[in-house]
PDB file of C-alpha atoms in Angstrom:
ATOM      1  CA  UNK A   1      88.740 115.516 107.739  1.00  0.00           C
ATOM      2  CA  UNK A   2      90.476 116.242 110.570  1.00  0.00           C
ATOM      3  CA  UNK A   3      89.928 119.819 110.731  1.00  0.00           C
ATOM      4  CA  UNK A   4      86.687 119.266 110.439  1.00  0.00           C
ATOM      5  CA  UNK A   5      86.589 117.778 113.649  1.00  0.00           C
ATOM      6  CA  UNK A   6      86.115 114.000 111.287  1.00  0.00           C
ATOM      7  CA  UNK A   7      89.496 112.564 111.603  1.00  0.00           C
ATOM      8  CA  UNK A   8      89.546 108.885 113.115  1.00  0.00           C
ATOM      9  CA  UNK A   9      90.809 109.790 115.874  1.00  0.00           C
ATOM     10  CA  UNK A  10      88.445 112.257 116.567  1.00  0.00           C
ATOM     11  CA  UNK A  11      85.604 109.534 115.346  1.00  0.00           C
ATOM     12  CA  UNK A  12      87.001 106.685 117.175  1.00  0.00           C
ATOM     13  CA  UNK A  13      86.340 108.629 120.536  1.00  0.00           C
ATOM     14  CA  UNK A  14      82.440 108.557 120.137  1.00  0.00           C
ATOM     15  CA  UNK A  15      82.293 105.163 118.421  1.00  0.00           C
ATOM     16  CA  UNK A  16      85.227 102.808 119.204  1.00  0.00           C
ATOM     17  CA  UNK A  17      83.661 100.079 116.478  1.00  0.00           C
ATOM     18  CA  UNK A  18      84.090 102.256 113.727  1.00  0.00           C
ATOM     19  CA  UNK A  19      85.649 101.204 110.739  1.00  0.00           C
ATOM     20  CA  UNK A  20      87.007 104.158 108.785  1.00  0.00           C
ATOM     21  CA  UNK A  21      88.241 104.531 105.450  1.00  0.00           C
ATOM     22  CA  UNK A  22      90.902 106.962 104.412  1.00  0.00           C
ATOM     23  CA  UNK A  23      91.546 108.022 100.863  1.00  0.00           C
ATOM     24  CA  UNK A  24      94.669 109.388  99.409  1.00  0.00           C
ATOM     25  CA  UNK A  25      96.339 109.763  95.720  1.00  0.00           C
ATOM     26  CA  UNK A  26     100.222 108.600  97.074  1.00  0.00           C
ATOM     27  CA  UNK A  27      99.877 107.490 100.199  1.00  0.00           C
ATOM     28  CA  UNK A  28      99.981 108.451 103.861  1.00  0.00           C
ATOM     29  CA  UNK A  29     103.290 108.128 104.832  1.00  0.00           C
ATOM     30  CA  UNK A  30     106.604 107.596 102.721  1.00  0.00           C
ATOM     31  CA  UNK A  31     108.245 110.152 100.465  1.00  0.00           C
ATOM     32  CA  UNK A  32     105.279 111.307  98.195  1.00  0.00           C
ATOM     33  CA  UNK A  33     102.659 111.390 101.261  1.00  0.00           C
ATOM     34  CA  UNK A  34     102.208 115.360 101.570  1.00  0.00           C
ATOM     35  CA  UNK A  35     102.061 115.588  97.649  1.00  0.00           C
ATOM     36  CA  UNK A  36      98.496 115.201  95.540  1.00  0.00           C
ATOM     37  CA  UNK A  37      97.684 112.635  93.254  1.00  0.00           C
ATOM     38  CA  UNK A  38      95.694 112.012  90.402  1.00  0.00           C
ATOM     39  CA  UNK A  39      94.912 108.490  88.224  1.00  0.00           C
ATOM     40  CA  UNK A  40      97.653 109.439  85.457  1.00  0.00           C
ATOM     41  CA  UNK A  41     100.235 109.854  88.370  1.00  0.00           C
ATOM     42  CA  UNK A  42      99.568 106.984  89.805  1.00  0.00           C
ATOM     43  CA  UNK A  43      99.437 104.777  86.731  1.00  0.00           C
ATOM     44  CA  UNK A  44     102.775 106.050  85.706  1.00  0.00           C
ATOM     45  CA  UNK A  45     104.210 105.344  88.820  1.00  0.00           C
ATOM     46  CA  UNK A  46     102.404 101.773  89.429  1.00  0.00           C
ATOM     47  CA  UNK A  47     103.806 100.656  85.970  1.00  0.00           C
ATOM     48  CA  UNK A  48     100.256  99.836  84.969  1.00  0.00           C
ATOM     49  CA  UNK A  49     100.195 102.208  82.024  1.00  0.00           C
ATOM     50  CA  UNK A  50     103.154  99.633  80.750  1.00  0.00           C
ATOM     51  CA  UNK A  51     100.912  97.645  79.793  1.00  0.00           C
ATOM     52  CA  UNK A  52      98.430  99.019  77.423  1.00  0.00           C
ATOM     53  CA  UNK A  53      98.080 100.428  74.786  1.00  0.00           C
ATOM     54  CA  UNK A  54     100.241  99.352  71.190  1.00  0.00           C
ATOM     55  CA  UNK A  55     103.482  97.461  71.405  1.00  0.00           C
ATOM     56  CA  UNK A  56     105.172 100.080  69.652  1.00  0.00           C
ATOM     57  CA  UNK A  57     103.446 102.776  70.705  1.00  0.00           C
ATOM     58  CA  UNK A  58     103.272 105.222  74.167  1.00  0.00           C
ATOM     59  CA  UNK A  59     101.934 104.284  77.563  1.00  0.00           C
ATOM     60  CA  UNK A  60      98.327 104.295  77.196  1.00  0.00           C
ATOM     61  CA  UNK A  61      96.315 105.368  80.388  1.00  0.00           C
ATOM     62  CA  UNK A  62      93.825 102.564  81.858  1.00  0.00           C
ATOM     63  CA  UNK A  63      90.031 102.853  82.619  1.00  0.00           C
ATOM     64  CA  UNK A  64      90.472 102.481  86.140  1.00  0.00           C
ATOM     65  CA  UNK A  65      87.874 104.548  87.295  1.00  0.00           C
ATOM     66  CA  UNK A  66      86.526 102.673  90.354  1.00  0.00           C
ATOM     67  CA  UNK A  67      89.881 100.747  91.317  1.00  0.00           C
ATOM     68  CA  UNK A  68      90.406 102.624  94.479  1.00  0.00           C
ATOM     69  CA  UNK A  69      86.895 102.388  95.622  1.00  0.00           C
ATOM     70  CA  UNK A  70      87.025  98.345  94.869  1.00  0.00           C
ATOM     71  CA  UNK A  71      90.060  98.197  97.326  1.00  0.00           C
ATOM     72  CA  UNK A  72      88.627 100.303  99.492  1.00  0.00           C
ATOM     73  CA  UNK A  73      85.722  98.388  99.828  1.00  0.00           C
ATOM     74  CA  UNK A  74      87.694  95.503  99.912  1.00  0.00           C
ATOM     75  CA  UNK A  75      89.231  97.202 103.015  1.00  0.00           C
ATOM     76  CA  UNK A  76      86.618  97.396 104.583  1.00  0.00           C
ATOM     77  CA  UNK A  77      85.010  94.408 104.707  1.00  0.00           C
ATOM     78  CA  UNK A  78      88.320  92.822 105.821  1.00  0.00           C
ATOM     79  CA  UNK A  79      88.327  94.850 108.734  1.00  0.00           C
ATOM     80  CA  UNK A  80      84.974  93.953 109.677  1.00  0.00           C
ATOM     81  CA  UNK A  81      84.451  90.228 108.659  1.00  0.00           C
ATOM     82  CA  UNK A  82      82.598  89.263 112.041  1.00  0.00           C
ATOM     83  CA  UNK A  83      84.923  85.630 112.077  1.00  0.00           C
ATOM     84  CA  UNK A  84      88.329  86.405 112.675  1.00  0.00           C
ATOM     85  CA  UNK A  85      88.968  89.752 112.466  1.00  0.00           C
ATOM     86  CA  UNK A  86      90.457  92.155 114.825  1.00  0.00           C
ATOM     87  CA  UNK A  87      87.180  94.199 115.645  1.00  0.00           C
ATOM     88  CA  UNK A  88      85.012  91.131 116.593  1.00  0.00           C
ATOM     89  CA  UNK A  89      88.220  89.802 119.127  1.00  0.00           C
ATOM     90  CA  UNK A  90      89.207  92.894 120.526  1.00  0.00           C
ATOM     91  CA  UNK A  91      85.976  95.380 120.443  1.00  0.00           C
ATOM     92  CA  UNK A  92      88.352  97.882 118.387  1.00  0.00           C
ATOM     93  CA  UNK A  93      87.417  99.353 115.222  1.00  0.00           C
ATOM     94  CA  UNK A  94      90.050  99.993 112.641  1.00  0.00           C
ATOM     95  CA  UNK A  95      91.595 102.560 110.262  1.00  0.00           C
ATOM     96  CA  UNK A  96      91.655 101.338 106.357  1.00  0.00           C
ATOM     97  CA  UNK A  97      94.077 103.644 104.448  1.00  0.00           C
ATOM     98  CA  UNK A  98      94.180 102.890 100.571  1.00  0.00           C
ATOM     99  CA  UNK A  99      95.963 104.812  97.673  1.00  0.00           C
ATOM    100  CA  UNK A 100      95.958 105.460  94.051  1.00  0.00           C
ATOM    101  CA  UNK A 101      99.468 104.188  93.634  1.00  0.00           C
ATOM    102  CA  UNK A 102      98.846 100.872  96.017  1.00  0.00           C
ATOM    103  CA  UNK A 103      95.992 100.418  93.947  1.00  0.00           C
ATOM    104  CA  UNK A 104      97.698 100.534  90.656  1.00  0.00           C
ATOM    105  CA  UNK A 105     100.838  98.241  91.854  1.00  0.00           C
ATOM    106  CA  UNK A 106      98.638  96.122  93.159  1.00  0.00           C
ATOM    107  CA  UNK A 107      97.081  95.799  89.717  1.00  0.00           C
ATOM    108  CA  UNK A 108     100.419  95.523  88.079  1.00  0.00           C
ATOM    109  CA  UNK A 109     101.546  93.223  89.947  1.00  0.00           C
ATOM    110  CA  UNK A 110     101.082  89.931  87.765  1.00  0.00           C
ATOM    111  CA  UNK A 111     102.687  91.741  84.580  1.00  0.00           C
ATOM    112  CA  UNK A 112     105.490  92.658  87.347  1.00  0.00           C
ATOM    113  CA  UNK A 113     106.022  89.219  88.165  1.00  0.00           C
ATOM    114  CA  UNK A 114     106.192  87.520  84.619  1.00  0.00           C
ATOM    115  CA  UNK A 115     108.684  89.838  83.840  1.00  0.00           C
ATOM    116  CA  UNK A 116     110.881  89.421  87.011  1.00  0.00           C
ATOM    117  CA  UNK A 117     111.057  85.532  86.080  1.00  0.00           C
ATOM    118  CA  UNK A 118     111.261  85.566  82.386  1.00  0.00           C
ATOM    119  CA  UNK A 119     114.496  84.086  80.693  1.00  0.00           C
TER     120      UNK A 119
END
């Protein structure tokens, strides 16, 4: 988007309200944030494949079509929740980055848990 002349940055100049949502299959920054993603990547790596599919049998891919969008949109509103959020206080919009993989850890995060505390 930013070579299109769409970036935030680039937005954020003409409308300094705007709350902007960034897409990406690994990430912005870290080790895999110049690589490209897909769902099966990032279920692999999110350890929510772990979880489906027969006991005995492979991991099993989720229907998670729609995950990112949900946090995304979840994003979104967070940033602009008139109460107490940072655009209402400081007349700022915002940037909302969200993932594949953050989306499928965040989903795998119970299972992650009950196994971290199990006997």
């Amino acid at each position: 988007m930013p070579r299109a002349g769409l970036g935030y940055q680039q937005l954020r100049e003409i409308n300094p309200l705007l709350i902007y949502t960034q897409l990406s299959g690994l990430g912005y920054d870290g080790p895999y944030a110049g690589r490209g993603g897909f769902d099966l990547i990032a279920q692999g790596m999110g350890g929510i494949m772990h979880v489906t599919g027969e006991a005995d049998g492979p991991p099993t891919s989720v229907g998670s079509a729609g995950l990112r969008s949900r946090h995304r949109h979840v994003g979104r509103c967070r940033a602009s929740w008139p109460r107490c959020m940072r655009r209402q206080r400081t007349g700022k919009g915002r940037l909302v980055e969200c993932s594949l993989l953050e989306t499928a850890i965040g989903f795998s995060s119970w299972t992650s848990a009950q196994w971290l505390v199990r006997p």
